[in-house]
Amino acid sequence: MVSFREDPRATAANQPPYRQFDEDGNPFAIVKVRSTNPDDDLRVFSFDFGMLDHRVVESVDDELWLYVQQNAKTVTINRSGYQQLTNYDLRTTIRGGHTYELMLQLSAAPVYQQILQFNIQPISSRATVMITPQGGRQEKLGDADANGQLAKSLPLGSYTYQVMAENYHTSEGIVTLKEANKTHVEIITLKANFATVTLSVDVDADIYVNGEMKGRRQWNGDLRAGQYTVECRQECHKAVTQTITVVENQPQTYRLTPPTPITGILQVTTQPLGARVVVDGQERGTTPLTVESLIIGSHRLELHLKNHKSESLTFDIKEQTVTPVDIALSDMARMTIKSQPAGAELTIDGQRLGQTPYTADMVSGDYDILLVKNGWHDFARHIHLDSSHPEVTLHMDKQYQKPFCFYLQTGFQAGSLMGAEGTIGAYISNVNIEAGYTLGLAKSEDIYWNYTSGDAQRPRLCQYKPTVITLRAGYGIVMGTRLRLTPQAGASLLQLSATDSKSSAVSATAGIRADYAIASGIGIFATPEAAFPVQKGDNYKLLEPLSSKIKGWATGFNLRAGLTIFF
């Protein structure tokens, strides 16, 4: 429902600043539009006074005002979702310069809605959809999901939409919703407005695009078509700026100009001259030396000269400035002498100084060094100590063969007598004594004894087994750290035994024992040895001509070898 009346007390139409005139110079009338619903949005209404001109002022003192040309008699009112009110009779003729009131009395109209779905390609565009209802204001409908889709329920009617995405052209269109029981699908394909750009520089410089850091040394990404300012920045360097033009759908690669170093000069002298100059770990030459084109900032300088203490320091280089450095090098340094193993007694030039490691202020030169440690060979050498290398490690050889030790050995004997042998022995100040036992593994040939008296007058078969007990003495000669050679002389007792028969012979022996230490406490040995009989038993004298084996057991050459355990 609508009511219309003149407000005789209102004078705004004739008072500045509200008074307005039409093209003929006649004053407009003011129609104040109000609604019985205080929450109603009057801006969604449209008004038509026929051929007569009118203007809408959205808010004057929170009211909707219409400036209407004089002589209007009817009005047509529209609102989306409501039936149009056509040519409503105002029951008066509007007069210019007068104020009127138009009261709208509306009942809620049924609102029908339909689902609007957008399917946007490419799905990686991360698009946003803006929508404007007919006669209304633009608002955000939402953002497309990971599949490029967005769906919302909207009142029936016509809408203008915009689909926007970074690096893509905006897509616009109009959609009309008129079927509440169906989903309207709008398919949008965005047109790319970007290109893939690769930026690289051959140094560790940071790459900036329009003031935003993108990466170091290289960056690859998408940029919207247009012009960009690209800058390469590096500490202690002058930044380099260039402009690039990005054309959509045209991949481009740019190799950027590196930043220009800001440099200064270093001049180094030493006393004495000839020292090696190392700047930031790089060899530069020998003093006196001028190093040009050093980047500004802090640097590390090292100076090395034989027989002099090395020096190191930090210095600063300034732009286009000469930085002088002059250092006197000392031939004395705080030297440290270490040994492997540690804890050896140290003697230098005959003066006992204590155990290693040893640290003291010393001048470069030649020294007689003696290191002594139990279980290790003495280290005695004439060495040169250099102040430029103040730490020296001297390696001692482990003494596996000791002048005092006790040992057990077991092995095998081959030669004129094949057998297994076991020996116990000792070294006392390298004097060697040992006792050994050899069990023969072979038997003699069959030998028959014929007895001429007694009950046993028939021949008796005998097979003799040998055993040998030997005593030896010698003197050990240590060769290096693991090998010891010991010439030995001794005596051996050969015993032959058979059923009801025995025999023996005593021989002198001469040989050389060689033992090699594999590790502490364990080694291998080999002893070549010759035997010479010096006393023969009666039975042995009878058996010797009959058996070559028996003869060789007391006379001949043997080699013993096996495993040694020493303590």
Coordinates of C-alpha atoms in Angstrom, one line a residue:
M1 CA 0.0 0.0 0.0
V2 CA 1.1 3.6 -0.7
S3 CA 0.0 6.9 0.8
F4 CA 0.9 10.4 -0.5
R5 CA 0.4 13.8 1.1
E6 CA 1.8 17.3 1.1
D7 CA 3.7 18.4 4.2
P8 CA 2.7 22.1 4.5
R9 CA 5.1 22.7 7.4
A10 CA 8.2 21.6 5.5
T11 CA 10.1 24.4 3.8
A12 CA 13.3 22.6 2.6
A13 CA 12.3 22.7 -1.0
N14 CA 12.5 26.6 -0.9
Q15 CA 15.5 26.8 1.5
P16 CA 19.2 26.6 0.6
P17 CA 21.1 24.4 0.5
Y18 CA 18.3 21.9 -0.4
R19 CA 16.6 24.0 -3.1
Q20 CA 17.2 22.8 -6.7
F21 CA 15.8 24.0 -10.2
D22 CA 15.0 22.2 -13.4
E23 CA 16.3 23.2 -16.9
D24 CA 13.5 25.8 -17.2
G25 CA 14.5 27.5 -13.9
N26 CA 11.4 26.2 -12.1
P27 CA 12.0 24.9 -8.5
F28 CA 11.8 21.1 -7.9
A29 CA 9.4 19.7 -5.4
I30 CA 10.9 17.4 -2.7
V31 CA 9.2 14.0 -2.0
K32 CA 10.4 12.4 1.2
V33 CA 10.1 8.6 0.8
R34 CA 9.5 6.6 4.1
S35 CA 8.5 3.1 5.0
T36 CA 6.4 1.6 7.7
N37 CA 9.2 -0.9 8.1
P38 CA 12.1 0.9 9.8
D39 CA 14.6 -1.8 8.6
D40 CA 13.5 -1.5 5.0
D41 CA 16.2 -0.5 2.5
L42 CA 14.6 2.2 0.5
R43 CA 17.5 2.2 -2.0
V44 CA 16.2 -0.9 -3.7
F45 CA 13.1 0.9 -4.9
S46 CA 12.9 2.6 -8.3
F47 CA 10.4 5.5 -9.1
D48 CA 9.0 6.7 -12.4
F49 CA 7.0 9.9 -12.7
G50 CA 6.4 9.5 -16.4
M51 CA 7.9 12.2 -18.7
L52 CA 8.7 14.4 -15.8
D53 CA 12.3 14.7 -14.5
H54 CA 13.2 13.4 -11.1
R55 CA 16.4 12.9 -9.1
V56 CA 17.1 10.6 -6.2
V57 CA 19.2 11.7 -3.1
E58 CA 19.9 8.5 -1.1
S59 CA 20.4 10.1 2.3
V60 CA 19.4 13.4 3.6
D61 CA 19.0 13.2 7.4
D62 CA 18.8 9.4 7.0
E63 CA 15.8 9.8 4.6
L64 CA 15.4 9.0 0.9
W65 CA 14.5 12.3 -1.0
L66 CA 13.2 12.6 -4.5
Y67 CA 13.5 15.9 -6.4
V68 CA 10.5 15.8 -8.7
Q69 CA 9.6 18.3 -11.5
Q70 CA 6.3 20.2 -11.0
N71 CA 3.0 19.0 -12.5
A72 CA 3.5 15.3 -11.7
K73 CA 0.3 13.4 -11.0
T74 CA 1.2 9.7 -11.0
V75 CA 4.2 7.5 -10.0
T76 CA 5.2 3.9 -10.9
I77 CA 7.1 2.1 -8.1
N78 CA 9.3 -1.1 -8.7
R79 CA 11.1 -3.4 -6.3
S80 CA 12.7 -6.8 -7.1
G81 CA 10.5 -9.6 -5.7
Y82 CA 7.4 -7.5 -5.5
Q83 CA 4.6 -6.8 -8.0
Q84 CA 5.0 -3.4 -9.7
L85 CA 2.7 -0.6 -8.6
T86 CA 1.8 1.1 -11.9
N87 CA 0.7 4.8 -12.4
Y88 CA -0.3 5.2 -8.8
D89 CA -2.6 8.3 -8.6
L90 CA -1.1 10.9 -6.3
R91 CA -4.6 12.6 -6.0
T92 CA -3.0 16.0 -6.4
T93 CA -0.7 17.9 -8.8
I94 CA 2.9 18.3 -7.5
R95 CA 3.9 22.0 -7.3
G96 CA 7.4 23.2 -7.5
G97 CA 9.0 24.4 -4.2
H98 CA 6.6 22.3 -2.1
T99 CA 7.5 19.3 0.1
Y100 CA 5.6 16.0 0.1
E101 CA 5.7 12.6 1.9
L102 CA 5.4 9.2 0.2
M103 CA 4.7 6.4 2.7
L104 CA 5.3 2.8 1.7
Q105 CA 3.3 0.1 3.5
L106 CA 4.7 -3.3 2.4
S107 CA 4.0 -6.8 3.3
A108 CA 6.8 -9.3 3.0
A109 CA 6.9 -10.9 -0.5
P110 CA 7.7 -14.6 -0.9
V111 CA 11.4 -14.9 -1.9
Y112 CA 12.4 -17.8 -4.1
Q113 CA 16.1 -18.8 -4.4
Q114 CA 18.2 -20.8 -6.8
I115 CA 21.7 -22.3 -6.5
L116 CA 24.3 -20.6 -8.6
Q117 CA 27.4 -22.6 -9.3
F118 CA 30.6 -21.4 -10.9
N119 CA 33.1 -23.9 -12.5
I120 CA 36.3 -21.9 -13.1
Q121 CA 39.3 -23.0 -15.2
P122 CA 42.2 -23.3 -14.6
I123 CA 41.6 -24.6 -11.2
S124 CA 45.0 -23.3 -10.0
S125 CA 43.9 -19.7 -10.5
R126 CA 42.5 -19.2 -7.0
A127 CA 39.6 -17.1 -8.3
T128 CA 37.3 -14.7 -6.4
V129 CA 33.7 -14.1 -7.5
M130 CA 32.0 -10.7 -7.1
I131 CA 28.3 -10.4 -7.8
T132 CA 25.9 -7.4 -8.2
P133 CA 22.1 -7.9 -8.0
Q134 CA 20.0 -5.8 -10.3
G135 CA 19.5 -2.4 -8.7
G136 CA 21.8 -3.4 -5.8
R137 CA 25.4 -3.1 -4.7
Q138 CA 28.3 -5.3 -5.6
E139 CA 29.4 -7.8 -3.0
K140 CA 31.7 -10.8 -2.7
L141 CA 30.1 -14.1 -3.5
G142 CA 33.2 -16.1 -2.3
D143 CA 36.4 -17.8 -3.3
A144 CA 36.6 -20.9 -5.5
D145 CA 37.8 -24.1 -3.9
A146 CA 40.8 -26.2 -4.8
N147 CA 38.7 -27.7 -7.7
G148 CA 37.9 -24.2 -9.1
Q149 CA 34.2 -24.4 -7.9
L150 CA 31.9 -22.1 -5.9
A151 CA 28.2 -22.5 -5.2
K152 CA 25.7 -20.3 -3.4
S153 CA 21.9 -20.0 -3.1
L154 CA 20.6 -16.6 -4.3
P155 CA 17.1 -15.0 -4.7
L156 CA 15.7 -15.3 -8.2
G157 CA 16.6 -12.4 -10.5
S158 CA 19.4 -11.1 -12.7
Y159 CA 22.9 -10.6 -11.5
T160 CA 26.1 -9.2 -12.9
Y161 CA 29.3 -11.1 -11.9
Q162 CA 33.0 -10.6 -12.1
V163 CA 35.5 -13.5 -11.7
M164 CA 38.9 -12.2 -10.7
A165 CA 42.2 -14.0 -10.2
E166 CA 45.8 -12.9 -9.8
N167 CA 47.6 -12.9 -13.2
Y168 CA 44.4 -13.5 -15.1
H169 CA 42.1 -11.2 -17.0
T170 CA 38.8 -10.4 -15.2
S171 CA 35.9 -12.3 -16.6
E172 CA 32.5 -10.6 -16.5
G173 CA 28.9 -11.6 -17.4
I174 CA 25.2 -11.6 -16.5
V175 CA 23.3 -14.5 -15.2
T176 CA 19.5 -14.7 -14.6
L177 CA 18.1 -17.1 -12.0
K178 CA 14.5 -18.1 -12.7
E179 CA 14.2 -21.8 -11.8
A180 CA 14.2 -22.4 -8.0
N181 CA 14.3 -26.2 -8.3
K182 CA 17.4 -26.3 -10.5
T183 CA 21.1 -25.5 -10.1
H184 CA 22.4 -22.9 -12.6
V185 CA 26.0 -23.8 -13.6
E186 CA 28.2 -21.0 -15.1
I187 CA 31.4 -22.2 -16.7
I188 CA 34.2 -19.7 -16.7
T189 CA 37.5 -20.0 -18.5
L190 CA 40.0 -17.4 -17.4
K191 CA 42.4 -15.9 -19.9
A192 CA 45.9 -15.8 -18.7
N193 CA 47.5 -12.4 -18.2
F194 CA 51.0 -13.6 -17.1
A195 CA 54.2 -15.3 -18.3
T196 CA 56.7 -17.5 -16.6
V197 CA 59.9 -15.6 -16.0
T198 CA 63.3 -16.9 -15.0
L199 CA 65.8 -14.4 -13.4
S200 CA 69.4 -15.4 -12.6
V201 CA 72.7 -13.8 -11.7
D202 CA 76.1 -15.4 -11.5
V203 CA 77.0 -14.3 -7.9
D204 CA 75.4 -14.7 -4.5
A205 CA 73.2 -11.6 -5.0
D206 CA 69.6 -11.2 -3.9
I207 CA 67.0 -10.6 -6.6
Y208 CA 64.3 -8.0 -6.1
V209 CA 61.3 -7.4 -8.3
N210 CA 59.5 -4.1 -7.8
G211 CA 61.2 -3.9 -4.3
E212 CA 60.1 -7.4 -3.2
M213 CA 62.8 -10.0 -2.6
K214 CA 62.3 -13.1 -4.8
G215 CA 65.4 -15.2 -4.2
R216 CA 69.2 -15.5 -4.3
R217 CA 71.1 -16.2 -7.5
Q218 CA 68.0 -17.5 -9.3
W219 CA 64.2 -17.1 -9.2
N220 CA 61.6 -18.7 -11.4
G221 CA 57.9 -17.7 -11.2
D222 CA 54.9 -16.1 -12.8
L223 CA 54.5 -12.3 -13.4
R224 CA 51.5 -10.4 -14.7
A225 CA 52.0 -8.8 -18.0
G226 CA 53.6 -5.4 -17.7
Q227 CA 56.9 -3.6 -16.9
Y228 CA 58.9 -4.5 -13.8
T229 CA 62.0 -3.0 -12.1
V230 CA 64.5 -5.8 -11.3
E231 CA 67.4 -5.1 -8.9
C232 CA 70.4 -7.2 -7.8
R233 CA 71.7 -6.5 -4.3
Q234 CA 74.8 -7.8 -2.6
E235 CA 76.5 -6.7 0.6
C236 CA 79.5 -4.4 0.0
H237 CA 78.4 -4.1 -3.7
K238 CA 76.6 -1.4 -5.7
A239 CA 73.1 -2.6 -6.6
V240 CA 72.3 -2.9 -10.3
T241 CA 68.8 -2.1 -11.6
Q242 CA 67.2 -2.9 -14.9
T243 CA 63.7 -2.9 -16.4
I244 CA 62.0 -5.9 -17.9
T245 CA 58.8 -6.2 -19.9
V246 CA 56.6 -9.2 -19.4
V247 CA 54.3 -10.2 -22.3
E248 CA 51.5 -12.6 -21.4
N249 CA 52.0 -16.3 -22.5
Q250 CA 55.6 -15.6 -23.5
P251 CA 58.1 -17.3 -21.2
Q252 CA 61.2 -15.3 -20.7
T253 CA 64.7 -15.8 -19.3
Y254 CA 66.9 -12.9 -18.1
R255 CA 70.5 -13.2 -17.1
L256 CA 71.0 -10.2 -14.8
T257 CA 74.0 -8.0 -14.4
P258 CA 75.9 -8.8 -11.2
P259 CA 76.3 -6.0 -8.6
T260 CA 79.5 -4.0 -8.8
P261 CA 82.1 -4.7 -6.0
I262 CA 83.0 -1.7 -3.8
T263 CA 86.8 -2.1 -3.3
G264 CA 89.9 -0.7 -1.6
I265 CA 93.6 -1.5 -1.4
L266 CA 95.8 -3.4 1.1
Q267 CA 99.5 -2.9 1.5
V268 CA 101.5 -5.4 3.6
T269 CA 105.1 -5.2 4.9
T270 CA 106.9 -7.4 7.4
Q271 CA 110.2 -7.5 9.3
P272 CA 111.9 -9.5 8.0
L273 CA 110.5 -9.5 4.5
G274 CA 109.5 -12.6 2.5
A275 CA 106.5 -13.7 4.5
R276 CA 103.7 -15.5 2.8
V277 CA 100.5 -13.5 2.7
V278 CA 97.2 -15.2 3.0
V279 CA 94.0 -13.1 2.8
D280 CA 90.7 -14.8 3.7
G281 CA 92.3 -18.2 3.2
Q282 CA 93.7 -17.4 -0.3
E283 CA 97.5 -17.2 -1.0
R284 CA 98.3 -13.7 -2.3
G285 CA 102.2 -13.6 -2.5
T286 CA 105.0 -12.6 -0.3
T287 CA 105.9 -9.3 1.5
P288 CA 106.2 -6.5 0.5
L289 CA 102.9 -6.9 -1.2
T290 CA 100.0 -4.7 -2.5
V291 CA 96.6 -6.4 -2.9
E292 CA 94.2 -4.4 -5.0
S293 CA 90.5 -4.6 -5.5
L294 CA 89.6 -6.0 -2.1
I295 CA 85.9 -5.7 -1.3
I296 CA 85.2 -3.3 1.5
G297 CA 84.5 -4.7 5.0
S298 CA 86.3 -7.0 7.4
H299 CA 89.0 -9.4 6.2
R300 CA 91.4 -12.0 7.8
L301 CA 95.1 -11.7 7.2
E302 CA 97.7 -14.4 7.9
L303 CA 101.5 -14.1 7.7
H304 CA 103.8 -17.1 7.6
L305 CA 107.6 -17.1 7.5
K306 CA 109.9 -20.1 8.1
N307 CA 111.5 -20.1 11.5
H308 CA 109.2 -17.3 12.6
K309 CA 106.0 -17.3 14.6
S310 CA 102.9 -17.0 12.3
E311 CA 100.7 -14.0 12.9
S312 CA 97.0 -13.4 12.1
L313 CA 94.8 -10.4 12.4
T314 CA 91.6 -8.8 11.2
F315 CA 91.6 -5.6 9.2
D316 CA 89.0 -3.3 7.5
I317 CA 89.0 -2.2 3.9
K318 CA 87.3 1.1 3.0
E319 CA 86.2 2.3 -0.4
Q320 CA 89.0 3.6 -2.6
T321 CA 91.3 3.8 0.5
V322 CA 94.8 2.2 1.0
T323 CA 95.0 0.2 4.2
P324 CA 98.7 -0.3 5.4
V325 CA 99.7 -3.3 7.6
D326 CA 103.3 -3.5 9.0
I327 CA 104.2 -6.4 11.4
A328 CA 107.4 -7.6 12.9
L329 CA 107.6 -11.4 12.9
S330 CA 109.3 -13.1 15.9
D331 CA 111.5 -16.2 15.6
M332 CA 110.3 -17.3 19.1
A333 CA 107.0 -19.0 19.6
R334 CA 105.2 -21.0 22.3
M335 CA 105.9 -24.5 21.0
T336 CA 104.2 -27.7 22.0
I337 CA 106.0 -31.1 21.7
K338 CA 103.7 -34.1 21.7
S339 CA 104.4 -37.7 21.5
Q340 CA 102.5 -40.7 20.2
P341 CA 101.9 -42.3 22.7
A342 CA 101.6 -39.4 25.2
G343 CA 103.4 -39.5 28.6
A344 CA 107.0 -40.1 27.3
E345 CA 109.9 -38.7 29.3
L346 CA 111.3 -35.8 27.2
T347 CA 115.0 -34.7 27.1
I348 CA 116.1 -31.8 24.9
D349 CA 119.9 -31.1 24.4
G350 CA 120.6 -33.3 27.4
Q351 CA 118.2 -31.5 29.8
R352 CA 115.3 -33.6 31.1
L353 CA 112.2 -31.5 30.9
G354 CA 109.3 -33.8 32.0
Q355 CA 106.6 -35.7 30.2
T356 CA 104.9 -35.1 26.9
P357 CA 103.0 -33.0 25.9
Y358 CA 105.5 -30.3 26.8
T359 CA 104.9 -26.5 26.1
A360 CA 107.4 -23.7 26.4
D361 CA 108.7 -20.6 24.6
M362 CA 111.4 -21.7 22.2
V363 CA 113.5 -20.2 19.4
S364 CA 113.5 -21.8 16.0
G365 CA 116.5 -24.1 15.6
D366 CA 118.0 -27.6 15.7
Y367 CA 117.6 -29.7 18.9
D368 CA 118.6 -33.1 20.1
I369 CA 115.3 -34.8 21.2
L370 CA 115.1 -38.0 23.3
L371 CA 111.8 -39.7 24.2
V372 CA 111.7 -42.6 26.6
K373 CA 108.7 -44.7 27.5
N374 CA 108.5 -48.2 28.9
G375 CA 107.3 -50.7 26.2
W376 CA 108.4 -48.4 23.4
H377 CA 111.6 -47.9 21.4
D378 CA 113.6 -44.8 22.5
F379 CA 113.1 -41.9 20.2
A380 CA 116.5 -40.2 19.7
R381 CA 116.9 -37.7 16.8
H382 CA 118.3 -34.4 15.9
I383 CA 115.3 -32.4 14.7
H384 CA 114.5 -28.8 13.6
L385 CA 111.9 -26.9 15.4
D386 CA 110.2 -24.1 13.4
S387 CA 108.3 -21.3 15.1
S388 CA 106.0 -21.1 12.1
H389 CA 104.8 -24.6 13.0
P390 CA 104.7 -24.4 16.8
E391 CA 103.1 -27.8 17.4
V392 CA 105.1 -31.0 16.7
T393 CA 104.0 -34.6 17.2
L394 CA 106.8 -37.2 17.4
H395 CA 105.8 -40.9 16.8
M396 CA 107.5 -43.6 18.8
D397 CA 107.7 -47.3 17.8
K398 CA 106.2 -49.8 20.1
Q399 CA 108.7 -52.3 21.5
Y400 CA 107.1 -55.7 21.1
Q401 CA 110.3 -57.7 21.8
K402 CA 111.5 -57.0 25.3
P403 CA 114.8 -57.8 26.9
F404 CA 113.0 -59.5 29.9
C405 CA 110.2 -61.9 29.1
F406 CA 108.9 -65.5 29.6
Y407 CA 107.4 -67.5 26.8
L408 CA 105.6 -70.7 25.9
Q409 CA 105.6 -72.0 22.4
T410 CA 104.0 -75.0 20.6
G411 CA 104.5 -76.1 17.0
F412 CA 105.6 -78.7 14.6
Q413 CA 109.0 -80.1 13.7
A414 CA 109.9 -81.2 10.2
G415 CA 113.1 -82.7 8.8
S416 CA 114.9 -85.8 9.9
L417 CA 112.4 -86.1 12.8
M418 CA 108.8 -85.3 12.2
G419 CA 106.9 -84.5 15.4
A420 CA 105.0 -82.1 17.6
E421 CA 106.9 -79.9 19.9
G422 CA 106.4 -77.7 23.0
T423 CA 108.9 -75.3 24.6
I424 CA 109.2 -73.2 27.7
G425 CA 111.8 -70.4 27.8
A426 CA 112.8 -66.9 29.0
Y427 CA 114.9 -63.9 28.1
I428 CA 116.9 -62.3 30.8
S429 CA 118.7 -59.1 29.5
N430 CA 118.3 -60.8 26.1
V431 CA 120.1 -64.0 27.4
N432 CA 118.0 -66.9 26.3
I433 CA 117.4 -70.3 28.0
E434 CA 114.7 -72.8 27.0
A435 CA 113.7 -76.4 27.4
G436 CA 111.8 -78.3 24.8
Y437 CA 110.0 -81.6 24.3
T438 CA 109.4 -83.2 20.9
L439 CA 107.0 -86.2 20.4
G440 CA 107.9 -88.1 17.2
L441 CA 104.9 -88.8 15.0
A442 CA 106.6 -91.6 12.9
K443 CA 107.7 -95.1 13.8
S444 CA 110.8 -96.9 12.7
E445 CA 110.8 -99.8 10.3
D446 CA 110.0 -103.3 11.6
I447 CA 113.1 -104.6 13.4
Y448 CA 113.4 -108.2 14.7
W449 CA 115.5 -109.1 17.7
N450 CA 116.9 -112.7 17.9
Y451 CA 117.9 -113.9 21.4
T452 CA 120.5 -116.7 21.8
S453 CA 119.7 -117.7 25.4
G454 CA 116.8 -117.8 27.7
D455 CA 113.2 -118.8 27.0
A456 CA 112.8 -116.3 24.2
Q457 CA 114.9 -117.9 21.5
R458 CA 112.5 -117.0 18.6
P459 CA 112.7 -113.5 16.8
R460 CA 110.8 -110.7 18.4
L461 CA 109.3 -107.8 16.3
C462 CA 109.9 -104.2 17.4
Q463 CA 108.8 -100.7 16.2
Y464 CA 110.5 -97.8 17.9
K465 CA 108.9 -94.4 18.7
P466 CA 111.1 -91.4 19.3
T467 CA 110.9 -88.6 21.9
V468 CA 113.4 -85.8 22.3
I469 CA 114.2 -83.6 25.3
T470 CA 116.3 -80.5 24.5
L471 CA 118.0 -77.8 26.5
R472 CA 119.2 -74.7 24.7
A473 CA 120.9 -71.3 25.5
G474 CA 121.6 -68.3 23.3
Y475 CA 121.5 -64.5 23.0
G476 CA 118.6 -62.6 21.5
I477 CA 119.3 -59.8 19.0
V478 CA 116.3 -57.5 18.5
M479 CA 115.8 -56.4 14.9
G480 CA 113.4 -53.4 14.8
T481 CA 110.3 -53.6 17.0
R482 CA 108.8 -57.0 16.2
L483 CA 111.6 -59.4 15.1
R484 CA 114.2 -61.1 17.3
L485 CA 117.0 -63.4 16.2
T486 CA 118.5 -65.7 18.8
P487 CA 121.6 -67.9 17.9
Q488 CA 121.3 -71.1 20.1
A489 CA 123.4 -74.0 21.2
G490 CA 122.3 -76.9 23.3
A491 CA 122.0 -80.7 23.9
S492 CA 119.2 -83.1 23.2
L493 CA 118.4 -86.5 24.5
L494 CA 116.8 -88.9 22.0
Q495 CA 114.9 -91.8 23.5
L496 CA 113.6 -94.8 21.5
S497 CA 111.0 -97.0 23.0
A498 CA 109.4 -100.3 21.9
T499 CA 107.9 -103.3 23.6
D500 CA 110.5 -104.7 26.0
S501 CA 113.2 -102.6 24.3
K502 CA 114.6 -99.1 24.8
S503 CA 117.6 -97.1 23.4
S504 CA 118.9 -93.5 23.6
A505 CA 121.5 -91.1 22.2
V506 CA 122.7 -87.6 23.2
S507 CA 123.3 -85.0 20.5
A508 CA 124.7 -81.4 20.4
T509 CA 122.5 -78.9 18.7
A510 CA 123.1 -75.6 16.9
G511 CA 120.4 -73.3 15.4
I512 CA 118.9 -69.9 15.2
R513 CA 115.5 -69.0 16.7
A514 CA 113.5 -66.3 14.9
D515 CA 110.4 -65.0 16.5
Y516 CA 108.0 -62.3 15.2
A517 CA 105.5 -60.5 17.4
I518 CA 102.1 -60.2 15.7
A519 CA 100.7 -58.2 18.6
S520 CA 101.4 -57.7 22.3
G521 CA 101.8 -61.1 23.9
I522 CA 101.5 -63.3 20.8
G523 CA 103.8 -64.1 17.9
I524 CA 105.1 -66.8 15.6
F525 CA 108.5 -68.5 15.6
A526 CA 110.7 -70.6 13.3
T527 CA 114.0 -72.4 14.3
P528 CA 116.2 -74.2 11.8
E529 CA 118.5 -76.5 13.8
A530 CA 121.2 -79.2 13.2
A531 CA 121.9 -82.1 15.6
F532 CA 125.3 -84.0 16.0
P533 CA 125.4 -87.2 18.1
V534 CA 128.0 -87.1 20.9
Q535 CA 127.1 -90.2 22.9
K536 CA 125.2 -93.4 21.8
G537 CA 123.7 -96.2 23.8
D538 CA 124.5 -99.8 23.1
N539 CA 121.2 -100.7 21.6
Y540 CA 121.3 -97.5 19.5
K541 CA 124.7 -98.5 18.1
L542 CA 123.1 -101.8 17.0
L543 CA 119.9 -100.1 15.6
E544 CA 121.6 -97.3 13.8
P545 CA 123.1 -99.4 10.9
L546 CA 119.7 -101.2 10.5
S547 CA 117.4 -98.1 10.2
S548 CA 118.0 -94.9 8.2
K549 CA 115.2 -93.3 10.2
I550 CA 116.7 -94.0 13.6
K551 CA 120.1 -92.8 12.4
G552 CA 118.6 -89.5 11.2
W553 CA 116.7 -88.9 14.4
A554 CA 119.9 -88.2 16.2
T555 CA 121.9 -86.8 13.3
G556 CA 120.3 -84.4 10.8
F557 CA 118.6 -81.1 10.2
N558 CA 115.2 -80.0 11.5
L559 CA 112.9 -77.0 11.3
R560 CA 110.6 -76.1 14.1
A561 CA 107.8 -73.5 13.7
G562 CA 104.6 -72.5 15.5
L563 CA 102.9 -70.1 17.8
T564 CA 104.5 -68.2 20.8
I565 CA 102.8 -66.7 23.8
F566 CA 105.1 -64.4 25.8
F567 CA 104.7 -62.5 29.0

